[in-house]
Coordinates of C-alpha atoms and ligand atoms in Angstrom, one line a residue:
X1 CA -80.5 23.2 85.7
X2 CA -83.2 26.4 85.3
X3 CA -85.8 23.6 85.1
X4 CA -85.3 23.0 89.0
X5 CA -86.5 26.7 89.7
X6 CA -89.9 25.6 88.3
X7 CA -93.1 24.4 89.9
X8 CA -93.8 21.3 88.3
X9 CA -96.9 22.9 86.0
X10 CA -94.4 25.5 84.9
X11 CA -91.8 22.8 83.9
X12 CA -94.3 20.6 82.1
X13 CA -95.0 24.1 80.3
X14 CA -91.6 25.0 79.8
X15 CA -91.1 21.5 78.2
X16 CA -94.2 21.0 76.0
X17 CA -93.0 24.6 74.5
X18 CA -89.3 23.3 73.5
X19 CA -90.9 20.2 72.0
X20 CA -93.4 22.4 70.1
X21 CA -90.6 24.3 69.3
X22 CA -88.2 21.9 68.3
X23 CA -91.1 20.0 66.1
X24 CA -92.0 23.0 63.9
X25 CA -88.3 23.3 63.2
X26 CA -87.7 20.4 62.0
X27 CA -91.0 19.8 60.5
X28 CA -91.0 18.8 56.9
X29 CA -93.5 18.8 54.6
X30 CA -95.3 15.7 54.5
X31 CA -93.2 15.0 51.1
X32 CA -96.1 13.8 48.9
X33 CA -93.9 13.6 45.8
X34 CA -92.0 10.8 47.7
X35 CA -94.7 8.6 49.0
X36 CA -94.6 6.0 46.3
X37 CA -91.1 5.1 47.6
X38 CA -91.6 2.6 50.4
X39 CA -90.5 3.3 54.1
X40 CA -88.3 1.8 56.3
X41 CA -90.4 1.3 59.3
X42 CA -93.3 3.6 59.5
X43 CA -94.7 5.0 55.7
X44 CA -96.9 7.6 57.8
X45 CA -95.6 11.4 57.9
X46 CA -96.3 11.7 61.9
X47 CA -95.1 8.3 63.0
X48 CA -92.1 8.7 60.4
X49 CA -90.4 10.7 63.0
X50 CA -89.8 8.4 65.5
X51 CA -87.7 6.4 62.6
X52 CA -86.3 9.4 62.0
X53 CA -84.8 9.5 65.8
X54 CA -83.8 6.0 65.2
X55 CA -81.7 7.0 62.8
X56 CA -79.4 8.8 64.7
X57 CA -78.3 5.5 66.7
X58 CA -78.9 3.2 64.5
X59 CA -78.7 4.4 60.9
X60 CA -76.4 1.2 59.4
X61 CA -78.7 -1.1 60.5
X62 CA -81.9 0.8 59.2
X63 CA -80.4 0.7 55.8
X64 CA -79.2 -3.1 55.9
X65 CA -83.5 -3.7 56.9
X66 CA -84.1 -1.9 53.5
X67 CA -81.6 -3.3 51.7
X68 CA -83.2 -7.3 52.7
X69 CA -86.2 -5.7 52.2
X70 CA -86.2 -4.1 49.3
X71 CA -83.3 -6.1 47.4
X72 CA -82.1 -4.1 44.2
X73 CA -84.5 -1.5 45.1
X74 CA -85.3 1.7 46.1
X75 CA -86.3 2.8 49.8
X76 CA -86.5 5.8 51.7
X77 CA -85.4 6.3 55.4
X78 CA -86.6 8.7 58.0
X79 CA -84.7 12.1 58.7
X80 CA -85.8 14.6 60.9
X81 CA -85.6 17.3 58.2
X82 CA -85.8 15.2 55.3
X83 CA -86.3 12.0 53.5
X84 CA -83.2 9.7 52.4
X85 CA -83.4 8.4 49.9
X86 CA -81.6 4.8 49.5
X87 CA -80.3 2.9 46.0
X88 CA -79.4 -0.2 45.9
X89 CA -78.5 -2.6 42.8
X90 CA -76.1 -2.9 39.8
X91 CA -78.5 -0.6 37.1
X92 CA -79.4 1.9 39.5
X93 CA -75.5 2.6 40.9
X94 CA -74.9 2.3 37.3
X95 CA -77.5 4.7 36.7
X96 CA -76.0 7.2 39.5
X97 CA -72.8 6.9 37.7
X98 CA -73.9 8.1 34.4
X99 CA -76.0 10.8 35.5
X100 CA -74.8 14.1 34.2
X101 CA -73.7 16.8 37.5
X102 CA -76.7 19.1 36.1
X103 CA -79.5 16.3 37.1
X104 CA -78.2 14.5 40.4
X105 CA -75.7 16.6 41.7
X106 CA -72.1 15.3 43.4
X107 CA -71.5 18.9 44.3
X108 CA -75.2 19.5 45.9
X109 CA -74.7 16.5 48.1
X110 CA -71.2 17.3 49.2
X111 CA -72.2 20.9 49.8
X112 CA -74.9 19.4 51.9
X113 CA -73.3 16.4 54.2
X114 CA -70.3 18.5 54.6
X115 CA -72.1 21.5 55.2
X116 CA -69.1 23.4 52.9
X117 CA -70.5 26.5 53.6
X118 CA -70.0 26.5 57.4
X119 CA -67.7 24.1 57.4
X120 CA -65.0 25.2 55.2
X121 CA -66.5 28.4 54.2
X122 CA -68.6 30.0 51.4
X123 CA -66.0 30.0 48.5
X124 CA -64.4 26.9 49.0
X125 CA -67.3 25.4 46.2
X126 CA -67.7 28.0 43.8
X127 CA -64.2 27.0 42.2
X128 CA -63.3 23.4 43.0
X129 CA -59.6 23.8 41.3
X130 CA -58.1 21.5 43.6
X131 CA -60.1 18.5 42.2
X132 CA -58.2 18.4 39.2
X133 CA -55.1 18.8 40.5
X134 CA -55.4 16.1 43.3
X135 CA -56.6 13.9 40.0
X136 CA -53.7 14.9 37.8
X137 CA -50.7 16.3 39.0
X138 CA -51.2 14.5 41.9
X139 CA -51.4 11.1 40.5
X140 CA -48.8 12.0 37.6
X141 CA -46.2 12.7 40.1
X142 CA -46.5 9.4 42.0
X143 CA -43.5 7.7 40.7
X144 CA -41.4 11.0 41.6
X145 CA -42.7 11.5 45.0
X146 CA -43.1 8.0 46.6
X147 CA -39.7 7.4 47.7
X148 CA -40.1 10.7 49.8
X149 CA -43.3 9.8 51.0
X150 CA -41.8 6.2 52.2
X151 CA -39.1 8.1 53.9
X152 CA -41.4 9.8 55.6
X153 CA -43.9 7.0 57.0
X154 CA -40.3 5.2 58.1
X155 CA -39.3 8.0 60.2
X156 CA -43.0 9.2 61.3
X157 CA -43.3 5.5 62.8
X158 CA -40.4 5.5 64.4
X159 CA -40.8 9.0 66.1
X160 CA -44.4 8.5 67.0
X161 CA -44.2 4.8 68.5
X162 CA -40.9 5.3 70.2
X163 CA -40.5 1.6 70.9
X164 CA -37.7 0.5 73.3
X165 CA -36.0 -3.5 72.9
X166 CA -38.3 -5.8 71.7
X167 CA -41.5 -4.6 74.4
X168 CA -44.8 -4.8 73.6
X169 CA -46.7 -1.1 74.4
X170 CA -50.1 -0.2 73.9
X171 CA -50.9 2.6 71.4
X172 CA -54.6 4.6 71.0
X173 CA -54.5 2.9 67.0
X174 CA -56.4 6.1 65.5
X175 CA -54.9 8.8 67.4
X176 CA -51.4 7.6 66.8
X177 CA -52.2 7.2 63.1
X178 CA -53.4 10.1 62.4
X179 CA -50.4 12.1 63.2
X180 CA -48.7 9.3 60.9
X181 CA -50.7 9.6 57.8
X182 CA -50.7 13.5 58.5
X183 CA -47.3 13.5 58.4
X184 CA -46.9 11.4 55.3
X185 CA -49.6 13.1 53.5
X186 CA -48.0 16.7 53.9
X187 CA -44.7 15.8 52.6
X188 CA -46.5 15.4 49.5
X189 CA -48.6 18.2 50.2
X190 CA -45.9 21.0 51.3
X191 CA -42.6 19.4 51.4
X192 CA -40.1 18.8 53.9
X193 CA -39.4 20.0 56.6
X194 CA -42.6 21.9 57.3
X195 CA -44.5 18.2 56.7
X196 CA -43.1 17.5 60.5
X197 CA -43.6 20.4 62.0
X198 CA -45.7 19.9 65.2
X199 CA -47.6 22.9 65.3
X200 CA -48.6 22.5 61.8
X201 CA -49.4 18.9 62.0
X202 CA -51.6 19.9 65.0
X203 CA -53.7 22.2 63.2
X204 CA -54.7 19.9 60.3
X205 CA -55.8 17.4 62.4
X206 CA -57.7 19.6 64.6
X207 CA -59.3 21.0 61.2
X208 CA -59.7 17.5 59.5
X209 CA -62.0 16.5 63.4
X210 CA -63.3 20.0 63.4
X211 CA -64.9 19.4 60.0
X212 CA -65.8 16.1 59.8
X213 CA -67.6 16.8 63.8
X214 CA -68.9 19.9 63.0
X215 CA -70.4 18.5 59.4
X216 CA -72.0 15.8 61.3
X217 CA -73.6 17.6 64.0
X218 CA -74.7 20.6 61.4
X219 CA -77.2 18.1 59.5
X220 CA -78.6 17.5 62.9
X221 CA -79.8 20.9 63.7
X222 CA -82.6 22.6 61.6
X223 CA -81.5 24.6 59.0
X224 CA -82.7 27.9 60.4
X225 CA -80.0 27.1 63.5
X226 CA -77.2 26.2 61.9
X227 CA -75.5 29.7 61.2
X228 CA -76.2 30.3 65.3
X229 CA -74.7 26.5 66.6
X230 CA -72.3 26.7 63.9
X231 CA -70.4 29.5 65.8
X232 CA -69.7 26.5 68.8
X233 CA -68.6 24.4 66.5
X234 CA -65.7 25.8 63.6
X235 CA -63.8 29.2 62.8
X236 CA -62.4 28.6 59.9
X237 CA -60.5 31.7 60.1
X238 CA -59.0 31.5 63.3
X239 CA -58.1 28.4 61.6
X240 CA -56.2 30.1 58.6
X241 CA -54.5 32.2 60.8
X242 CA -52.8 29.4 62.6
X243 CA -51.9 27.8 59.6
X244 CA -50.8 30.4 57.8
X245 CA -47.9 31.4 59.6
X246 CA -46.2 28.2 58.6
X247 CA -47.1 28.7 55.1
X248 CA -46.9 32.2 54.2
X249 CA -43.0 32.3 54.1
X250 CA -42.8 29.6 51.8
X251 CA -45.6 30.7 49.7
X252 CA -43.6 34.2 49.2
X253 CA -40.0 32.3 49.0
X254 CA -41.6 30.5 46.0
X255 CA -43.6 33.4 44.6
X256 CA -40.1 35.4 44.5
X257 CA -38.5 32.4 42.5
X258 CA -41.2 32.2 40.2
X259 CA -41.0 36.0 39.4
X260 CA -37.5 35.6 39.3
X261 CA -37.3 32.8 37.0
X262 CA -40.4 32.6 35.5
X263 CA -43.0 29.9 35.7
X264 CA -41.3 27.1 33.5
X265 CA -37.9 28.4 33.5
X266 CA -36.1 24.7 32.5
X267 CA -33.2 23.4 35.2
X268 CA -35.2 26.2 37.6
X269 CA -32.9 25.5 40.3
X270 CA -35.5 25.1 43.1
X271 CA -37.7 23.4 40.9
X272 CA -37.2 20.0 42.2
X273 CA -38.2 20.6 46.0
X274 CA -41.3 22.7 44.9
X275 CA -43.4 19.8 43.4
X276 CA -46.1 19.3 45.6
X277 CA -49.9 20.2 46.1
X278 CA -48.8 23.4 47.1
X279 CA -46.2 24.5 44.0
X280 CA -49.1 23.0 42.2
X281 CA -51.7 25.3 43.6
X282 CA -50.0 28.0 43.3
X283 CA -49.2 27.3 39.6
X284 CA -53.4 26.8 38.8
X285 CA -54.4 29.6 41.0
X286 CA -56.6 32.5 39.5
X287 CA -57.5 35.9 40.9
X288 CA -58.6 35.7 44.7
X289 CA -57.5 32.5 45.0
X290 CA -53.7 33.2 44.4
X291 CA -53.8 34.9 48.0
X292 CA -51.8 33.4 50.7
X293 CA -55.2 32.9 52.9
X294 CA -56.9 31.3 50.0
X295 CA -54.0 29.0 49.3
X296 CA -53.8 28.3 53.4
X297 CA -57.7 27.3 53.1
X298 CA -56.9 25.2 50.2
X299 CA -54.3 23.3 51.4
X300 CA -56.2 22.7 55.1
X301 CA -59.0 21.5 52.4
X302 CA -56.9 18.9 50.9
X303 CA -55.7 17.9 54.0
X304 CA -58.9 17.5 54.9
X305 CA -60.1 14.9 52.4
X306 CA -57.0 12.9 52.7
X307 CA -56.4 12.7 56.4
X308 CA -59.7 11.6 58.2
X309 CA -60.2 8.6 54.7
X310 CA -57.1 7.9 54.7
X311 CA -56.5 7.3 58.9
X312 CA -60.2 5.4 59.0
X313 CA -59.6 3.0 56.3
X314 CA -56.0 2.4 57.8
X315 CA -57.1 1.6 61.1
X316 CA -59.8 -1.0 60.3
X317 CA -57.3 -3.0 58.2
X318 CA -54.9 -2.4 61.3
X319 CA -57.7 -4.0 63.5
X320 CA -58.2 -6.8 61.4
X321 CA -54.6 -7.6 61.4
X322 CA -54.3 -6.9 65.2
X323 CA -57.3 -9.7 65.7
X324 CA -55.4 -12.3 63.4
X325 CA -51.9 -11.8 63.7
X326 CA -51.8 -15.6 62.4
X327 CA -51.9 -13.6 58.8
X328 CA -48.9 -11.3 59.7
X329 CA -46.5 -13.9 58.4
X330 CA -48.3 -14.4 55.3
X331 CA -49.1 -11.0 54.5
X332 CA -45.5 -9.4 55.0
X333 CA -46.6 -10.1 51.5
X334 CA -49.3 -8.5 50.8
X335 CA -52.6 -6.7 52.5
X336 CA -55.7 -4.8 51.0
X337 CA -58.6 -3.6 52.5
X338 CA -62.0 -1.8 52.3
X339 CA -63.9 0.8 54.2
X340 CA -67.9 1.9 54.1
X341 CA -68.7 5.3 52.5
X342 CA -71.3 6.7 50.5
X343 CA -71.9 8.0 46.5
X344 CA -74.3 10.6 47.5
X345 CA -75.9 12.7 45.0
X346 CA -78.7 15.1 45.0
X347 CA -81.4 15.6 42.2
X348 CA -81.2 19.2 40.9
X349 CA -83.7 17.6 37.9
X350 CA -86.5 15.0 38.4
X351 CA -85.0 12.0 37.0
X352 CA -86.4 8.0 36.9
X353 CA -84.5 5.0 37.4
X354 CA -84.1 1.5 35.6
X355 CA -86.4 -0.1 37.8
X356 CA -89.4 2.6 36.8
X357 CA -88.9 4.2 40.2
X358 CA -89.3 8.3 40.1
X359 CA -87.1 10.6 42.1
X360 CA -88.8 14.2 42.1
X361 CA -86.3 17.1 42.5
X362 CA -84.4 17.9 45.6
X363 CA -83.9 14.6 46.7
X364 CA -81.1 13.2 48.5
X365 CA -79.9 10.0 47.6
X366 CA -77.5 7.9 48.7
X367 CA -76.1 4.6 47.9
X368 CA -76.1 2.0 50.3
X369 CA -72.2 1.1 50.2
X370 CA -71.7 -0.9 53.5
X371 CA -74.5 -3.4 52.9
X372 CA -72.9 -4.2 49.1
X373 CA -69.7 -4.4 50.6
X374 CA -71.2 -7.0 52.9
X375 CA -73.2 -8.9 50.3
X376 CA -72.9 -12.5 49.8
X377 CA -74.2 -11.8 46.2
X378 CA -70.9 -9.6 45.7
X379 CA -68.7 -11.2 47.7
X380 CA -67.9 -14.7 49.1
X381 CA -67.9 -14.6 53.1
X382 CA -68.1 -10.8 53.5
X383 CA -68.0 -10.9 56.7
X384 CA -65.0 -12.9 57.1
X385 CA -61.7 -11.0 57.6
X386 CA -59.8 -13.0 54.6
X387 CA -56.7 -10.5 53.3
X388 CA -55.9 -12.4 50.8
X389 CA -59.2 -12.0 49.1
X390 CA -58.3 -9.9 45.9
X391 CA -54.6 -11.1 45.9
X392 CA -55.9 -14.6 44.7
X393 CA -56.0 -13.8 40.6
X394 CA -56.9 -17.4 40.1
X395 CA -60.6 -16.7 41.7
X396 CA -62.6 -15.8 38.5
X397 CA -64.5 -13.3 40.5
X398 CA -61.9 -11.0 41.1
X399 CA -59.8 -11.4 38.3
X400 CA -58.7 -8.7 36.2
X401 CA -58.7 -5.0 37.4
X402 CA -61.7 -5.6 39.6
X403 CA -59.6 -6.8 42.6
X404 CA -57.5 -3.4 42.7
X405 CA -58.1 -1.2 45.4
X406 CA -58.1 1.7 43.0
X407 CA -60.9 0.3 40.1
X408 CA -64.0 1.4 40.9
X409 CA -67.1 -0.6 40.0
X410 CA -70.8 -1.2 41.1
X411 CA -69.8 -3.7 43.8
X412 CA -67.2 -1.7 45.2
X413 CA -67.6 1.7 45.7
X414 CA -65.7 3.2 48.8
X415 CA -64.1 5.5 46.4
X416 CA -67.6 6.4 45.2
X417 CA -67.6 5.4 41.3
X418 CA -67.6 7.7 38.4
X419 CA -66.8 11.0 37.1
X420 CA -66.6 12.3 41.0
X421 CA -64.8 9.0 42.0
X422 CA -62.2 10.4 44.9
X423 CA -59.2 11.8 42.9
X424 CA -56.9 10.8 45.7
X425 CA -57.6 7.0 45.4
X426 CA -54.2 6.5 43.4
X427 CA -52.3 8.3 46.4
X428 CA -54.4 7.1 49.2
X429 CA -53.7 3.6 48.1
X430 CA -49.8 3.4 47.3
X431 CA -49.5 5.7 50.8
X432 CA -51.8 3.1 52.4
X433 CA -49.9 0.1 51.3
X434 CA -46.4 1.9 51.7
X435 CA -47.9 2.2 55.6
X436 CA -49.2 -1.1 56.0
X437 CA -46.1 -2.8 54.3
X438 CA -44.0 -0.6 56.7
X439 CA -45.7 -1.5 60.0
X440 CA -46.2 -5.4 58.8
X441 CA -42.3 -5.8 57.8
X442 CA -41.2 -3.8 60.9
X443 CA -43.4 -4.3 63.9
X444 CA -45.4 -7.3 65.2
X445 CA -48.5 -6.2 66.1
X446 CA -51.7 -7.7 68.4
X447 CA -54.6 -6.8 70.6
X448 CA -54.2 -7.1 74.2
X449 CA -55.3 -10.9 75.6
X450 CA -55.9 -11.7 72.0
X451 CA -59.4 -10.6 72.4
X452 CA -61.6 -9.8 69.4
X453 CA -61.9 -6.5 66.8
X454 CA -63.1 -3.9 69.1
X455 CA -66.5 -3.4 67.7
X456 CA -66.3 -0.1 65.2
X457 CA -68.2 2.6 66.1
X458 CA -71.5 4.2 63.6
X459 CA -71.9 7.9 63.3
X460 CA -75.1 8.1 61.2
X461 CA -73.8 6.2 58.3
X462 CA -70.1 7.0 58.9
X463 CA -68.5 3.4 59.6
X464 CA -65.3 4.7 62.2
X465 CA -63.0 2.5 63.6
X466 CA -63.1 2.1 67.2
X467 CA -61.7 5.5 68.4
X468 CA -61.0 4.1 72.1
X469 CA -59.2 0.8 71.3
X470 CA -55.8 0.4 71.8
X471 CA -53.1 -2.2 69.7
X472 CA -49.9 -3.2 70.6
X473 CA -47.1 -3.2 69.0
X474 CA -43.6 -4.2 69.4
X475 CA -40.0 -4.1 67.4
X476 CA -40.5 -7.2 64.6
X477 CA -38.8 -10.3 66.4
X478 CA -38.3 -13.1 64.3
Ligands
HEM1 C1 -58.7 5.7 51.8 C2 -58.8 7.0 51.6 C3 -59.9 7.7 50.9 C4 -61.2 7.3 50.7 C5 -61.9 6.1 51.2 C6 -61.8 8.4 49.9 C7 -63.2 8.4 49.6 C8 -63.8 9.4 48.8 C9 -65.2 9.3 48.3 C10 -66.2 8.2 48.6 C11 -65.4 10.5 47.6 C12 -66.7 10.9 47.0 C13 -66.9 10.1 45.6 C14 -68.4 10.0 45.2 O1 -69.3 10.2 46.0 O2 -68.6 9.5 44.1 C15 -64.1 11.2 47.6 C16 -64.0 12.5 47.0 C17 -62.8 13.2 47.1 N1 -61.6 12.8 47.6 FE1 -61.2 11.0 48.6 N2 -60.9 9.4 49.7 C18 -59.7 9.0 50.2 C19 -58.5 9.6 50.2 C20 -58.3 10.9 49.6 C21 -57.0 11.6 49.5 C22 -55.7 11.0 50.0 C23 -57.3 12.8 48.8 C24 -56.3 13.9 48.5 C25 -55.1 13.8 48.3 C26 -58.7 12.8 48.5 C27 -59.3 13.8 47.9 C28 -60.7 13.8 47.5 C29 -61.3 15.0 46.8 C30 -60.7 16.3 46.5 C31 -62.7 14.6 46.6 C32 -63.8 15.4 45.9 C33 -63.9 15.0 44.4 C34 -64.9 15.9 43.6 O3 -65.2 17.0 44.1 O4 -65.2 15.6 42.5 N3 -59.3 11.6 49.0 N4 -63.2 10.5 48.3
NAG2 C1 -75.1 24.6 50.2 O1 -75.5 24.4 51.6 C2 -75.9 25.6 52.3 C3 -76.3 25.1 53.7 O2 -75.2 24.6 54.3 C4 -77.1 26.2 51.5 O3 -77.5 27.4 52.2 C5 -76.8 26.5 50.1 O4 -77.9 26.9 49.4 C6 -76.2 25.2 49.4 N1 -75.8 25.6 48.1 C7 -76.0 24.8 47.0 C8 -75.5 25.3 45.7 O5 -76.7 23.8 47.1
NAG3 C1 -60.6 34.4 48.8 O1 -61.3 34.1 47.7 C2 -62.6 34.6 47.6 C3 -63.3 34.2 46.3 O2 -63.1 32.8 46.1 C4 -62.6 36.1 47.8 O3 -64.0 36.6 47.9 C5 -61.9 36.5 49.1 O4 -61.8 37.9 49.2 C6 -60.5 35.9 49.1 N1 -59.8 36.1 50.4 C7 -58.6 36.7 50.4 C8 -58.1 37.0 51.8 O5 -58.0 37.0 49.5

């Protein structure tokens, strides 16, 4: 350490300069427009800050405070560059919802907590193409593509688990799901075989940790830094590169075929194996973005959104299930489950909401989606692990289409809710329950002594299931 080469006057120097330092970087103004929104903890500009550090261990429970607090209201919370601003209650979710893009903006906020820029580089958001197609061809082609995608979760299990007799063995649960969902995922994505290849597995993962790490450690740093730390953190090129190779020949095999047989030559003899995101890309793809990098970038992108959701909300139900395996019998029938995200949206417009409260431009607000999903106003018990919950149609409350996994409303909103509701949902949850119904019918599954859910772990507000904890699982044997 350099500081041990210093008297002690010089260290005491060298330390009051990198706190000076590191406070004028991340000062912010004092936020004026903001101060009629009431604090968690302290209201004052100066003392705000050590909420602010706070936050970064303990930002789920700072938001449940407000949420007791200021039930059905409107807080703020502490960051070190920036106020959050939190929304809570029916009208003012609504009021997010309905909210035109050009006032608070879903792109703005995404831009922001992903840091798109570093993260997945500068032209990733000036043409978000992909949306659509994850929303529409995507979701029209479900009925087609399912079977493969059920062949594929079948055989990833089996490959990745390797279970001799009937043995229990313990597994990592996200680290050998990941590769599962992965797998699954890219068979819709890119097609057989290239959906199994390692090497090509191994690099969207990587990417899908890369970003969601690098994302997370970007808001962190003051803006002025993050063009200097971001070069520790991603290379999305190097990225391309790698992935690339195992794209580019397919990409020209099918651009050949096109030219060949034009675009929607009917009975187009390879027609059949090229429906997936990628024939789909390359059908909606304009100028720039037709090249083979582009495409690569899009398709790590995709992968990206689906792979880190999609492996997070899998593993919680999986650790719910592991803790009562009593419910394994009863739900080789059925399972569904929910995860905490956010609807974040920033204000490109001053707008006001339902309850009078004003949000001056350039806020960032989010809603505060774990404590609703945990609210004995919305839900009976939320804190009880009960998997038949929405599968009951006789209880009023969730009758209808507001027990599906896929129906977004104001008391559930882990697919966000909206026009910028995730386009994937419909995928995510047949893929999901094509998983869980594969592992539940197939393998008997526990934690080890029957101890209880290993506690999930908070990154800011991201809710991740216990990275470290282990499951077993055996061959089904009854
Ligand atoms: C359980 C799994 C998943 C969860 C919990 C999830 C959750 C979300 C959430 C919360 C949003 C933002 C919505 C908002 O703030 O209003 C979102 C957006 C998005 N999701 Fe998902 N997602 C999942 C799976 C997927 C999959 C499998 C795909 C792709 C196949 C996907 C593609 C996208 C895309 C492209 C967006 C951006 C939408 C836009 O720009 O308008 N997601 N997702
Ligand atoms: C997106 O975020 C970057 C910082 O990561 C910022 O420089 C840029 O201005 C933002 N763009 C928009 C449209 O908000
Ligand atoms: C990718 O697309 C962007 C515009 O979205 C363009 O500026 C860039 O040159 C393209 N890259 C390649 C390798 O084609």
């Amino acid at each position: 350490m350099i500081l041990d080469y210093l008297t002690e006057k010089q260290a005491f120097n060298a330390w009051a300069l990198i706190s000076v330092v590191l406070f004028a970087l991340y000062y912010r103004w004092p936020g004026r427009k903001l101060d009629h929104i009431p604090a968690v903890g302290y209201q004052s500009h100066i003392l705000s800050y050590i909420g602010a550090f706070e936050f970064l261990f303990n930002a789920q429970k700072m938001v449940q405070r407000g949420y007791d607090q200021y039930r059905n209201g409107i807080f703020k919370i502490p960051n070190l560059d920036r106020w959050r601003v939190v929304v809570t209650g029916k009208d003012a979710i609504e009021m997010v919802r309905k909210t035109p893009e050009d006032i608070l903006s879903f792109q703005d906020a995404v831009n922001e907590s992903l840091q798109v820029p570093f993260t997945l580089g500068p032209n990733i958001k000036d043409d978000l193409y992909h949306v659509p197609i994850v929303r529409n061809q995507l979701t029209r082609n479900l009925p087609v593509l399912l079977p493969a995608v059920r062949e594929e979760i079948i055989a990833a299990f089996s490959d990745v688990l390797r279970l001799k007799d009937n043995e229990w063995s313990n597994f990592k649960a996200m680290d050998t799901m990941m590769p599962i969902v992965c797998r699954a995922s890219n068979r819709i994505f890119v097609g057989a075989p290239l959906c199994r290849d390692p090497d090509y597995m191994d690099i969207n993962i990587k990417f899908t940790i890369t970003v969601a790490k690098a994302s997370a450690m970007l808001n962190l740093v003051p803006a002025l830094l993050r063009p200097f730390v971001n070069r520790f953190l991603t290379s999305v090129p190097a990225d391309i590169d790698r992935c690339i190779k195992h794209l580019e020949p397919i990409i020209e095999e099918r651009r050949k075929n096109m030219e060949e047989y034009g675009k929607d030559y009917p009975g187009k003899p390879v027609r059949m194996l090229e429906n997936d995101m990628l024939s789909w890309l390359m059908d909606e793809a304009k100028g720039d973005e037709t090249s083979s990098r582009n495409l690569t970038l899009r398709i790590l992108t995709v992968n990206f959104a689906a792979i880190h959701t999609s492996t997070m909300t899998f593993c919680h139900a999986l650790f719910h299930l592991a803790e009562h395996p009593e419910y394994i019998k009863p739900m080789r029938e059925e399972i569904e489950e929910i995860v905490a995200l956010m609807m974040d949206r920033f204000a490109r417009q001053p707008v006001t909401f339902p309850d009078g409260t004003y949000i001056p431009k350039g806020t960032h607000l989010t809603v505060a989606a774990h404590a609703l999903h945990t609210d004995d106003a919305a839900y009976e018990d939320p804190h009880t692990f009960d998997p038949f919950r929405f599968a009951d149609r006789t209880k009023q409350e969730y009758s209808g289409r507001k027990g599906d996994m896929i129906s977004t409303n104001t008391e559930f909103i882990a697919f966000g809710h909206g026009r910028h509701a995730c386009p994937g949902r419909f995928f995510a949850a047949n893929e999901l329950k094509l998983m869980l119904a594969h592992l539940v019918m197939t393998y008997d599954v526990k934690l080890e002594g029957n101890a209880e859910r290993p506690p999930n772990m908070w990154f800011i507000l991201s809710c991740i299931p216990n990275p470290k904890a282990e499951i077993l699982l055996r061959k089904r044997v009854d």
